[in-house]
mmCIF file of C-alpha atoms in Angstrom:
data_model
loop_
_atom_site.group_PDB
_atom_site.id
_atom_site.type_symbol
_atom_site.label_atom_id
_atom_site.label_comp_id
_atom_site.label_asym_id
_atom_site.label_seq_id
_atom_site.Cartn_x
_atom_site.Cartn_y
_atom_site.Cartn_z
ATOM 1 C CA MET A 1 33.083 9.481 -10.544
ATOM 2 C CA GLY A 2 30.881 6.930 -12.321
ATOM 3 C CA GLY A 3 29.830 5.463 -8.997
ATOM 4 C CA ARG A 4 28.752 8.864 -7.703
ATOM 5 C CA LEU A 5 26.754 9.544 -10.860
ATOM 6 C CA ALA A 6 25.101 6.133 -10.627
ATOM 7 C CA GLY A 7 24.295 6.753 -6.969
ATOM 8 C CA ALA A 8 22.800 10.162 -7.706
ATOM 9 C CA LYS A 9 20.782 8.691 -10.575
ATOM 10 C CA THR A 10 19.471 5.964 -8.263
ATOM 11 C CA ILE A 11 18.363 8.562 -5.713
ATOM 12 C CA VAL A 12 16.627 10.651 -8.380
ATOM 13 C CA GLY A 13 15.047 7.470 -9.717
ATOM 14 C CA GLY A 14 13.808 6.589 -6.250
ATOM 15 C CA LEU A 15 12.189 9.997 -5.864
ATOM 16 C CA VAL A 16 10.557 9.772 -9.301
ATOM 17 C CA GLY A 17 9.459 6.215 -8.537
ATOM 18 C CA GLY A 18 8.013 7.373 -5.213
ATOM 19 C CA LEU A 19 6.128 10.141 -6.984
ATOM 20 C CA THR A 20 4.782 7.562 -9.432
ATOM 21 C CA LEU A 21 3.648 5.399 -6.522
ATOM 22 C CA PHE A 22 1.918 8.415 -4.958
ATOM 23 C CA VAL A 23 0.114 9.334 -8.199
ATOM 24 C CA VAL A 24 -1.141 5.787 -8.753
ATOM 25 C CA GLY A 25 -2.260 5.611 -5.116
ATOM 26 C CA PHE A 26 -4.009 8.962 -5.498
ATOM 27 C CA LEU A 27 -5.910 7.699 -8.546
ATOM 28 C CA PHE A 28 -7.062 4.589 -6.703
ATOM 29 C CA TRP A 29 -7.842 6.111 -3.295
ATOM 30 C CA ALA A 30 -8.536 9.860 -3.733
ATOM 31 C CA THR A 31 -10.879 9.818 -6.725
ATOM 32 C CA PRO A 32 -14.450 8.480 -7.116
ATOM 33 C CA LEU A 33 -12.838 5.185 -8.190
ATOM 34 C CA SER A 34 -12.238 4.447 -4.486
ATOM 35 C CA ALA A 35 -15.988 3.917 -3.973
ATOM 36 C CA LEU A 36 -15.458 0.473 -5.511
ATOM 37 C CA ALA A 37 -13.540 -0.558 -2.388
ATOM 38 C CA TYR A 38 -16.214 0.237 0.189
ATOM 39 C CA SER A 39 -19.604 -1.033 1.260
ATOM 40 C CA SER A 40 -22.024 1.676 2.389
ATOM 41 C CA VAL A 41 -25.297 2.213 4.237
ATOM 42 C CA ASP A 42 -27.921 4.967 4.150
ATOM 43 C CA ASP A 43 -27.656 8.266 6.040
ATOM 44 C CA ALA A 44 -29.936 7.193 8.904
ATOM 45 C CA THR A 45 -27.901 4.036 9.523
ATOM 46 C CA ASN A 46 -24.659 6.040 9.260
ATOM 47 C CA ALA A 47 -25.904 8.411 11.979
ATOM 48 C CA GLN A 48 -26.957 5.500 14.188
ATOM 49 C CA LEU A 49 -23.621 3.714 13.832
ATOM 50 C CA GLN A 50 -21.632 6.917 14.352
ATOM 51 C CA ALA A 51 -23.565 7.607 17.562
ATOM 52 C CA ALA A 52 -22.838 4.075 18.771
ATOM 53 C CA LEU A 53 -19.136 4.555 18.041
ATOM 54 C CA ALA A 54 -19.098 7.863 19.897
ATOM 55 C CA GLN A 55 -20.830 6.311 22.880
ATOM 56 C CA GLY A 56 -18.828 3.077 22.984
ATOM 57 C CA LEU A 57 -15.309 3.950 21.842
ATOM 58 C CA THR A 58 -14.664 7.653 22.473
ATOM 59 C CA ARG A 59 -13.311 7.015 25.975
ATOM 60 C CA SER A 60 -10.987 4.295 24.668
ATOM 61 C CA GLY A 61 -9.513 6.596 22.044
ATOM 62 C CA THR A 62 -8.151 6.271 18.536
ATOM 63 C CA GLY A 63 -7.110 2.745 17.638
ATOM 64 C CA THR A 64 -8.110 -0.518 15.962
ATOM 65 C CA TYR A 65 -10.746 -2.548 17.777
ATOM 66 C CA MET A 66 -11.912 -6.133 17.397
ATOM 67 C CA ILE A 67 -15.598 -6.189 18.318
ATOM 68 C CA PRO A 68 -16.511 -8.197 20.325
ATOM 69 C CA TRP A 69 -13.173 -8.685 22.068
ATOM 70 C CA PRO A 70 -12.648 -12.476 22.156
ATOM 71 C CA ALA A 71 -10.156 -12.621 25.048
ATOM 72 C CA THR A 72 -12.837 -13.337 27.662
ATOM 73 C CA ASP A 73 -15.254 -16.264 27.978
ATOM 74 C CA ARG A 74 -18.250 -14.074 27.159
ATOM 75 C CA GLY A 75 -16.358 -12.352 24.342
ATOM 76 C CA THR A 76 -15.486 -15.713 22.790
ATOM 77 C CA VAL A 77 -19.148 -16.736 22.761
ATOM 78 C CA LEU A 78 -20.270 -13.408 21.303
ATOM 79 C CA PHE A 79 -17.512 -13.514 18.700
ATOM 80 C CA GLY A 80 -18.612 -16.975 17.604
ATOM 81 C CA GLN A 81 -22.248 -15.870 17.336
ATOM 82 C CA GLY A 82 -21.546 -12.717 15.299
ATOM 83 C CA PRO A 83 -21.867 -10.156 13.962
ATOM 84 C CA VAL A 84 -18.233 -9.112 14.368
ATOM 85 C CA ALA A 85 -16.264 -6.089 13.200
ATOM 86 C CA THR A 86 -12.725 -4.784 13.033
ATOM 87 C CA ILE A 87 -13.034 -1.034 13.521
ATOM 88 C CA HIS A 88 -10.319 1.448 12.602
ATOM 89 C CA PHE A 89 -11.505 4.210 14.898
ATOM 90 C CA ASN A 90 -10.539 7.867 14.984
ATOM 91 C CA ILE A 91 -11.851 9.826 17.929
ATOM 92 C CA SER A 92 -12.156 13.036 15.895
ATOM 93 C CA GLY A 93 -13.209 13.778 12.351
ATOM 94 C CA PHE A 94 -10.966 15.051 9.580
ATOM 95 C CA PRO A 95 -11.476 16.389 6.047
ATOM 96 C CA ILE A 96 -11.912 13.815 3.292
ATOM 97 C CA ALA A 97 -9.111 15.597 1.394
ATOM 98 C CA ASP A 98 -6.812 16.190 4.364
ATOM 99 C CA PRO A 99 -3.789 18.267 3.214
ATOM 100 C CA GLY A 100 -1.681 16.975 6.107
ATOM 101 C CA ALA A 101 -2.348 13.363 5.145
ATOM 102 C CA ILE A 102 -1.557 14.114 1.491
ATOM 103 C CA VAL A 103 1.813 15.653 2.419
ATOM 104 C CA SER A 104 2.645 12.797 4.809
ATOM 105 C CA GLY A 105 1.560 10.265 2.198
ATOM 106 C CA LEU A 106 3.794 11.885 -0.402
ATOM 107 C CA ILE A 107 6.773 11.751 1.978
ATOM 108 C CA LEU A 108 6.046 8.070 2.685
ATOM 109 C CA ALA A 109 5.812 7.331 -1.050
ATOM 110 C CA LEU A 110 9.130 9.100 -1.724
ATOM 111 C CA ILE A 111 10.878 7.136 1.037
ATOM 112 C CA THR A 112 9.365 3.923 -0.341
ATOM 113 C CA GLY A 113 10.567 4.811 -3.837
ATOM 114 C CA LEU A 114 14.099 5.429 -2.543
ATOM 115 C CA ILE A 115 14.177 2.044 -0.799
ATOM 116 C CA LEU A 116 12.855 0.382 -3.948
ATOM 117 C CA ALA A 117 15.472 2.068 -6.155
ATOM 118 C CA ILE A 118 18.336 1.189 -3.807
ATOM 119 C CA GLY A 119 17.149 -2.412 -3.650
ATOM 120 C CA LEU A 120 16.935 -2.666 -7.430
ATOM 121 C CA SER A 121 20.401 -1.146 -7.822
ATOM 122 C CA PHE A 122 21.912 -3.998 -5.793
ATOM 123 C CA ALA A 123 20.797 -6.464 -8.469
ATOM 124 C CA GLY A 124 23.488 -5.097 -10.795
ATOM 125 C CA PRO A 125 23.120 -4.469 -14.512
ATOM 126 C CA ARG A 126 20.161 -6.269 -16.071
ATOM 127 C CA THR A 127 18.065 -5.731 -19.142
ATOM 128 C CA PHE A 128 14.834 -3.820 -18.676
ATOM 129 C CA GLY A 129 12.854 -6.958 -19.511
ATOM 130 C CA GLU A 130 14.609 -8.952 -16.785
ATOM 131 C CA ARG A 131 13.993 -6.241 -14.214
ATOM 132 C CA ALA A 132 10.383 -5.759 -15.327
ATOM 133 C CA ARG A 133 9.544 -9.424 -14.764
ATOM 134 C CA VAL A 134 11.059 -9.395 -11.280
ATOM 135 C CA ILE A 135 9.390 -6.103 -10.331
ATOM 136 C CA VAL A 136 5.912 -7.151 -11.441
ATOM 137 C CA LEU A 137 6.141 -10.621 -9.891
ATOM 138 C CA LEU A 138 7.446 -9.296 -6.562
ATOM 139 C CA SER A 139 4.799 -6.552 -6.526
ATOM 140 C CA LEU A 140 2.089 -9.144 -7.102
ATOM 141 C CA ALA A 141 3.494 -11.553 -4.503
ATOM 142 C CA ILE A 142 3.933 -9.001 -1.701
ATOM 143 C CA THR A 143 0.652 -7.154 -2.171
ATOM 144 C CA LEU A 144 -1.252 -10.420 -2.714
ATOM 145 C CA TYR A 145 -0.262 -11.739 0.700
ATOM 146 C CA LEU A 146 -0.493 -8.447 2.588
ATOM 147 C CA SER A 147 -3.947 -7.680 1.164
ATOM 148 C CA LEU A 148 -5.705 -11.019 0.796
ATOM 149 C CA SER A 149 -4.482 -12.457 4.088
ATOM 150 C CA ASN A 150 -6.960 -10.099 5.785
ATOM 151 C CA PRO A 151 -10.159 -11.613 4.409
ATOM 152 C CA ILE A 152 -8.696 -15.102 4.802
ATOM 153 C CA PHE A 153 -7.496 -14.868 8.413
ATOM 154 C CA ASN A 154 -9.896 -12.214 9.731
ATOM 155 C CA HIS A 155 -12.965 -13.164 7.660
ATOM 156 C CA HIS A 156 -13.350 -9.626 6.318
ATOM 157 C CA GLY A 157 -15.366 -9.013 3.170
ATOM 158 C CA TRP A 158 -13.337 -9.547 0.016
ATOM 159 C CA GLY A 159 -14.199 -6.415 -1.984
ATOM 160 C CA TYR A 160 -12.036 -3.870 -0.177
ATOM 161 C CA TRP A 161 -9.032 -6.147 0.004
ATOM 162 C CA ILE A 162 -9.151 -7.206 -3.645
ATOM 163 C CA TYR A 163 -9.276 -3.524 -4.567
ATOM 164 C CA SER A 164 -6.372 -2.855 -2.176
ATOM 165 C CA PHE A 165 -4.380 -5.651 -3.811
ATOM 166 C CA ILE A 166 -4.963 -4.264 -7.310
ATOM 167 C CA ALA A 167 -4.092 -0.713 -6.209
ATOM 168 C CA GLY A 168 -0.941 -1.804 -4.378
ATOM 169 C CA ALA A 169 0.313 -4.066 -7.163
ATOM 170 C CA ALA A 170 -0.324 -1.357 -9.750
ATOM 171 C CA GLY A 171 1.480 1.295 -7.681
ATOM 172 C CA PHE A 172 4.558 -0.767 -6.855
ATOM 173 C CA SER A 173 4.817 -2.150 -10.390
ATOM 174 C CA ALA A 174 4.560 1.319 -11.942
ATOM 175 C CA ALA A 175 7.145 2.778 -9.543
ATOM 176 C CA GLY A 176 9.580 -0.085 -10.088
ATOM 177 C CA LEU A 177 9.187 -0.022 -13.865
ATOM 178 C CA VAL A 178 9.851 3.725 -14.006
ATOM 179 C CA ILE A 179 12.995 3.296 -11.911
ATOM 180 C CA ALA A 180 14.195 0.308 -13.947
ATOM 181 C CA ARG A 181 13.517 1.900 -17.312
ATOM 182 C CA TRP A 182 15.125 5.300 -16.844
ATOM 183 C CA PHE A 183 17.340 5.312 -13.748
ATOM 184 C CA LEU A 184 19.296 2.050 -13.576
ATOM 185 C CA PRO A 185 22.123 0.891 -15.858
ATOM 186 C CA ASN A 186 21.066 -1.375 -18.693
ATOM 187 C CA ALA A 187 22.993 -4.648 -19.044
ATOM 188 C CA ALA A 188 23.827 -3.983 -22.688
ATOM 189 C CA VAL A 189 25.290 -0.560 -21.848
ATOM 190 C CA ALA A 190 27.276 -2.031 -18.960
ATOM 191 C CA GLU A 191 28.797 -4.697 -21.236
ATOM 192 C CA VAL A 192 29.909 -2.082 -23.763
ATOM 193 C CA THR A 193 31.479 0.026 -20.997
ATOM 194 C CA THR A 194 33.260 -2.986 -19.528
ATOM 195 C CA GLY A 195 34.547 -4.036 -22.951
ATOM 196 C CA THR A 196 35.923 -0.547 -23.586
ATOM 197 C CA ARG A 197 37.918 -0.630 -20.357
ATOM 198 C CA HIS A 198 39.537 -3.933 -21.287
#
């Protein structure tokens, strides 16, 4: 019976943790704060670049493009000369606040929270402080590499990726701390329970 209750509590914790992750992500990426992550140009330049994208990439379709493509002799030379770009291209427009993306993002966050909660439950009873240290350090380590490897290996500008690192570390840390604080057994409680059985 206790195992079932613990399992149910872990699942609920994962869902709450996922919701926490979604809310933190929303604050970083769906509010004016997100402008800190991006570089921008004026309206005339935007129109010019959008027209070039429509002319050059529409036939190729939605995807991620390395421009120029360095897999040919000429492409290698052009790539070395610069300028270069990695373009995440969508053939059609979509609303800035796309309801479909918000729903899909929430589902992704909930699944992520469940995986996080299940993973934390395998560590067994620990104090909140012990779990908190592990959660924050792992969140920093994973998001540090996943985010900052992009400007290092692909020579992208640093601003977006530093912002992405901060947002990711904050989201995963918050989700993990919520799960650890309210939905996983505390070591002290576990010791008392074990002592009572003996």
